[in-house]
Amino acid sequence: MPRVSELFFKTAIVFLILGIAAGLQMAISGDHGAFPAHAHINLLGWVTSAIFGGYYALNPAKAERRIAMIHYGLYTVGIVIMLPALYWMLAASHPEIEPVVAIGSLIVAAAVLVFGFVVFSSSETVRSASPATAR
């Protein structure tokens, strides 16, 4: 499996655990005020990271490109900034943290644009790790 796929899958599992913990915390406390943060942790952290990992696993030539690791780094930094700030803003009623959420969101959006570039770019410009097969 390509390194970037493994990193995205491991990151996804970390966010799955955090999403479940946030859900349990809300259920135990009876305070569901942070449910949008819980949803973002699960969707952006768990599901989207796993989808990125799957895409790169299915497209190893694209996973070898430097831009794939840039995508991983940018996306991960964005969600690590955005998600805890969003949770803190909602769960602890700290609206002053919203600019941090916005910065994280913009970084995530930039990472998604990078992924769009990866998806729409040709993989023929990349050398595959395996030799080309005769046709």
Backbone as CSV, one residue per row, in Angstrom:
resi,resn,N_x,N_y,N_z,CA_x,CA_y,CA_z,C_x,C_y,C_z
1,MET,0.858,-1.177,0.000,0.000,0.000,0.000,0.905,1.242,0.000
2,PRO,0.566,2.236,-0.800,1.367,3.468,-0.815,1.386,4.147,0.555
3,ARG,2.495,4.780,0.857,2.678,5.444,2.159,1.568,6.450,2.438
4,VAL,1.195,7.255,1.442,0.172,8.272,1.662,-1.177,7.632,2.000
5,SER,-1.463,6.478,1.413,-2.704,5.759,1.746,-2.690,5.316,3.192
6,GLU,-1.578,4.738,3.596,-1.455,4.280,4.976,-1.610,5.445,5.954
7,LEU,-1.001,6.578,5.638,-1.125,7.748,6.509,-2.569,8.238,6.596
8,PHE,-3.249,8.300,5.448,-4.651,8.731,5.470,-5.507,7.750,6.272
9,PHE,-5.281,6.443,6.114,-6.069,5.466,6.866,-5.795,5.560,8.361
10,LYS,-4.538,5.716,8.747,-4.216,5.839,10.178,-4.825,7.110,10.768
11,THR,-4.758,8.196,10.014,-5.370,9.451,10.456,-6.881,9.281,10.589
12,ALA,-7.484,8.572,9.642,-8.928,8.327,9.692,-9.308,7.581,10.962
13,ILE,-8.530,6.586,11.342,-8.834,5.817,12.546,-8.735,6.692,13.796
14,VAL,-7.731,7.569,13.838,-7.605,8.486,14.981,-8.860,9.344,15.093
15,PHE,-9.340,9.865,13.968,-10.535,10.707,14.007,-11.799,9.904,14.266
16,LEU,-11.836,8.650,13.863,-12.974,7.793,14.212,-13.056,7.645,15.735
17,ILE,-11.928,7.395,16.353,-11.889,7.269,17.818,-12.312,8.579,18.478
18,LEU,-11.798,9.710,17.987,-12.170,11.014,18.545,-13.649,11.317,18.324
19,GLY,-14.171,10.956,17.153,-15.595,11.175,16.874,-16.487,10.366,17.788
20,ILE,-16.099,9.119,18.025,-16.874,8.284,18.941,-16.794,8.843,20.361
21,ALA,-15.605,9.282,20.759,-15.446,9.861,22.101,-16.306,11.115,22.262
22,ALA,-16.334,11.954,21.232,-17.167,13.165,21.294,-18.642,12.796,21.388
23,GLY,-19.064,11.797,20.633,-20.451,11.345,20.693,-20.810,10.778,22.057
24,LEU,-19.914,9.989,22.619,-20.153,9.437,23.959,-20.214,10.541,25.008
25,GLN,-19.324,11.519,24.900,-19.315,12.630,25.848,-20.643,13.373,25.797
26,MET,-21.152,13.620,24.587,-22.440,14.307,24.464,-23.571,13.457,25.040
27,ALA,-23.545,12.165,24.750,-24.608,11.278,25.256,-24.587,11.191,26.778
28,ILE,-23.417,11.064,27.351,-23.305,10.934,28.806,-23.709,12.226,29.511
29,SER,-23.270,13.354,28.938,-23.572,14.640,29.580,-24.997,15.112,29.316
30,GLY,-25.604,14.610,28.250,-26.933,15.078,27.859,-26.895,16.411,27.138
31,ASP,-25.706,16.942,26.912,-25.537,18.220,26.208,-25.077,17.915,24.786
32,HIS,-25.960,18.148,23.831,-25.671,17.847,22.429,-25.344,19.112,21.626
33,GLY,-24.901,20.141,22.311,-24.600,21.410,21.649,-23.457,21.347,20.655
34,ALA,-22.588,20.359,20.812,-21.434,20.251,19.907,-21.670,19.239,18.786
35,PHE,-22.930,18.876,18.533,-23.182,17.858,17.507,-22.643,18.240,16.128
36,PRO,-22.623,19.554,15.728,-22.016,19.846,14.425,-20.511,19.513,14.394
37,ALA,-19.820,19.720,15.500,-18.401,19.377,15.564,-18.227,17.860,15.493
38,HIS,-19.082,17.134,16.206,-19.063,15.670,16.176,-19.248,15.182,14.735
39,ALA,-20.192,15.763,14.028,-20.433,15.380,12.633,-19.229,15.695,11.747
40,HIS,-18.606,16.850,11.963,-17.424,17.212,11.172,-16.240,16.295,11.477
41,ILE,-16.075,15.928,12.738,-14.992,15.006,13.094,-15.177,13.687,12.348
42,ASN,-16.414,13.195,12.335,-16.679,11.926,11.655,-16.609,12.043,10.137
43,LEU,-17.161,13.089,9.583,-17.191,13.206,8.127,-15.845,13.609,7.538
44,LEU,-15.264,14.678,8.051,-13.986,15.134,7.499,-12.811,14.306,8.007
45,GLY,-12.833,13.990,9.298,-11.712,13.263,9.873,-11.701,11.794,9.514
46,TRP,-12.818,11.126,9.706,-12.893,9.678,9.493,-13.212,9.341,8.041
47,VAL,-14.371,9.729,7.563,-14.843,9.282,6.250,-13.993,9.842,5.109
48,THR,-13.789,11.139,5.085,-13.071,11.744,3.965,-11.613,11.297,3.942
49,SER,-10.979,11.222,5.107,-9.592,10.740,5.136,-9.500,9.306,4.614
50,ALA,-10.456,8.466,4.997,-10.459,7.079,4.515,-10.688,7.026,3.003
51,ILE,-11.548,7.882,2.486,-11.783,7.919,1.037,-10.511,8.349,0.314
52,PHE,-9.819,9.371,0.840,-8.550,9.790,0.227,-7.565,8.619,0.226
53,GLY,-7.468,7.906,1.358,-6.566,6.756,1.435,-6.918,5.688,0.421
54,GLY,-8.211,5.433,0.266,-8.663,4.455,-0.727,-8.339,4.879,-2.145
55,TYR,-8.522,6.167,-2.437,-8.221,6.661,-3.783,-6.746,6.441,-4.111
56,TYR,-5.887,6.822,-3.173,-4.453,6.667,-3.431,-4.043,5.198,-3.491
57,ALA,-4.708,4.331,-2.723,-4.413,2.900,-2.795,-4.783,2.343,-4.167
58,LEU,-5.864,2.866,-4.741,-6.303,2.410,-6.067,-5.546,3.065,-7.213
59,ASN,-4.823,4.129,-6.914,-4.062,4.865,-7.932,-2.619,5.051,-7.454
60,PRO,-1.860,3.967,-7.379,-0.511,4.056,-6.807,0.423,4.988,-7.568
61,ALA,0.233,5.148,-8.857,1.091,6.071,-9.613,0.887,7.505,-9.119
62,LYS,-0.345,7.858,-8.828,-0.618,9.196,-8.302,-0.158,9.322,-6.854
63,ALA,-0.215,8.224,-6.106,0.228,8.233,-4.711,1.728,8.468,-4.603
64,GLU,2.480,8.112,-5.647,3.933,8.300,-5.649,4.330,9.756,-5.839
65,ARG,3.427,10.541,-6.345,3.741,11.942,-6.626,3.889,12.736,-5.335
66,ARG,4.779,13.699,-5.363,5.015,14.552,-4.193,3.738,15.290,-3.778
67,ILE,2.917,15.651,-4.739,1.694,16.401,-4.442,0.730,15.590,-3.568
68,ALA,0.795,14.270,-3.632,-0.065,13.443,-2.784,0.299,13.648,-1.309
69,MET,1.586,13.706,-1.025,2.012,13.921,0.364,1.738,15.370,0.785
70,ILE,1.831,16.306,-0.139,1.456,17.701,0.155,-0.026,17.750,0.500
71,HIS,-0.832,17.023,-0.273,-2.272,16.943,-0.011,-2.515,16.407,1.403
72,TYR,-1.838,15.313,1.754,-2.014,14.737,3.085,-1.650,15.758,4.171
73,GLY,-0.506,16.380,4.046,-0.050,17.330,5.058,-0.981,18.515,5.197
74,LEU,-1.388,19.076,4.079,-2.268,20.240,4.095,-3.624,19.887,4.695
75,TYR,-4.192,18.780,4.263,-5.501,18.370,4.763,-5.449,18.084,6.271
76,THR,-4.421,17.368,6.692,-4.309,17.003,8.099,-4.109,18.233,8.971
77,VAL,-3.262,19.151,8.546,-3.069,20.393,9.302,-4.398,21.149,9.402
78,GLY,-5.123,21.219,8.299,-6.405,21.923,8.289,-7.406,21.338,9.268
79,ILE,-7.555,20.006,9.265,-8.547,19.424,10.168,-8.071,19.447,11.623
80,VAL,-6.752,19.377,11.836,-6.235,19.458,13.203,-6.433,20.864,13.780
81,ILE,-6.424,21.868,12.936,-6.719,23.239,13.388,-8.227,23.433,13.549
82,MET,-8.981,23.025,12.542,-10.411,23.322,12.490,-11.248,22.546,13.511
83,LEU,-11.065,21.235,13.597,-11.989,20.411,14.374,-11.930,20.651,15.883
84,PRO,-10.752,20.705,16.501,-10.761,21.010,17.941,-11.307,22.411,18.230
85,ALA,-10.984,23.367,17.364,-11.498,24.729,17.554,-13.014,24.753,17.424
86,LEU,-13.558,24.032,16.447,-15.009,23.968,16.272,-15.665,23.318,17.485
87,TYR,-15.076,22.236,17.969,-15.637,21.570,19.137,-15.617,22.498,20.354
88,TRP,-14.485,23.146,20.570,-14.357,24.056,21.714,-15.324,25.224,21.590
89,MET,-15.459,25.756,20.380,-16.373,26.873,20.150,-17.806,26.485,20.499
90,LEU,-18.221,25.296,20.115,-19.605,24.867,20.321,-19.853,24.286,21.711
91,ALA,-18.968,23.419,22.168,-19.189,22.738,23.445,-18.997,23.662,24.637
92,ALA,-18.060,24.588,24.520,-17.754,25.461,25.659,-18.218,26.900,25.431
93,SER,-18.980,27.122,24.376,-19.516,28.452,24.054,-18.419,29.525,24.017
94,HIS,-17.504,29.343,23.086,-16.428,30.309,22.882,-16.490,30.842,21.445
95,PRO,-17.420,31.769,21.165,-17.550,32.278,19.797,-16.306,33.034,19.310
96,GLU,-15.463,33.485,20.231,-14.264,34.226,19.837,-13.244,33.345,19.104
97,ILE,-13.417,32.030,19.156,-12.499,31.104,18.491,-12.874,30.881,17.021
98,GLU,-13.976,31.469,16.593,-14.448,31.261,15.216,-13.415,31.602,14.144
99,PRO,-12.587,32.642,14.305,-11.559,32.881,13.274,-10.582,31.710,13.105
100,VAL,-10.304,30.993,14.180,-9.433,29.820,14.075,-10.140,28.728,13.274
101,VAL,-11.427,28.552,13.522,-12.221,27.591,12.754,-12.183,27.971,11.271
102,ALA,-12.317,29.256,10.985,-12.311,29.724,9.595,-10.961,29.455,8.930
103,ILE,-9.876,29.696,9.645,-8.538,29.437,9.083,-8.387,27.950,8.767
104,GLY,-8.768,27.102,9.709,-8.707,25.665,9.470,-9.572,25.245,8.299
105,SER,-10.748,25.839,8.198,-11.657,25.523,7.087,-11.053,25.907,5.740
106,LEU,-10.398,27.048,5.689,-9.760,27.487,4.441,-8.604,26.568,4.045
107,ILE,-7.866,26.086,5.038,-6.782,25.139,4.751,-7.360,23.823,4.227
108,VAL,-8.438,23.355,4.842,-9.106,22.137,4.366,-9.605,22.335,2.932
109,ALA,-10.199,23.487,2.665,-10.693,23.773,1.305,-9.541,23.767,0.306
110,ALA,-8.409,24.335,0.681,-7.236,24.334,-0.212,-6.768,22.904,-0.473
111,ALA,-6.780,22.075,0.563,-6.372,20.680,0.403,-7.321,19.919,-0.521
112,VAL,-8.600,20.231,-0.443,-9.571,19.584,-1.334,-9.324,20.009,-2.785
113,LEU,-8.957,21.261,-2.991,-8.604,21.711,-4.344,-7.355,20.983,-4.849
114,VAL,-6.392,20.762,-3.969,-5.196,19.999,-4.342,-5.603,18.586,-4.742
115,PHE,-6.496,17.976,-3.965,-6.967,16.631,-4.311,-7.679,16.636,-5.664
116,GLY,-8.487,17.652,-5.912,-9.135,17.770,-7.218,-8.108,17.812,-8.338
117,PHE,-7.026,18.539,-8.128,-5.951,18.585,-9.125,-5.359,17.196,-9.334
118,VAL,-5.121,16.474,-8.235,-4.571,15.119,-8.328,-5.505,14.224,-9.132
119,VAL,-6.782,14.278,-8.827,-7.760,13.410,-9.490,-7.840,13.704,-10.985
120,PHE,-7.858,14.980,-11.343,-8.024,15.342,-12.741,-6.726,15.365,-13.543
121,SER,-5.582,15.239,-12.869,-4.314,15.225,-13.597,-4.056,13.829,-14.138
122,SER,-3.238,13.779,-15.150,-2.917,12.509,-15.777,-1.873,11.769,-14.954
123,SER,-2.056,10.488,-14.788,-1.055,9.695,-14.077,0.026,9.210,-15.025
124,GLU,-0.151,9.470,-16.317,0.836,9.045,-17.307,2.138,9.812,-17.186
125,THR,2.106,10.973,-16.545,3.319,11.774,-16.398,4.181,11.284,-15.241
126,VAL,3.707,10.250,-14.548,4.410,9.724,-13.389,4.971,8.354,-13.736
127,ARG,6.194,8.107,-13.338,6.760,6.786,-13.525,6.197,5.841,-12.486
128,SER,5.742,4.724,-12.931,5.218,3.722,-12.007,6.381,2.969,-11.381
129,ALA,6.176,2.464,-10.181,7.210,1.690,-9.496,7.416,0.348,-10.180
130,SER,6.399,-0.140,-10.867,6.518,-1.416,-11.566,6.771,-1.167,-13.046
131,PRO,7.502,-2.068,-13.697,7.776,-1.863,-15.126,6.499,-1.945,-15.946
132,ALA,6.496,-1.213,-17.032,5.320,-1.211,-17.909,5.173,-2.584,-18.550
133,THR,3.942,-3.001,-18.705,3.687,-4.287,-19.329,3.589,-4.112,-20.831
134,ALA,3.998,-5.122,-21.540,3.912,-5.071,-23.013,2.463,-5.232,-23.438
135,ARG,2.110,-4.534,-24.474,0.719,-4.606,-24.950,0.648,-5.280,-26.276
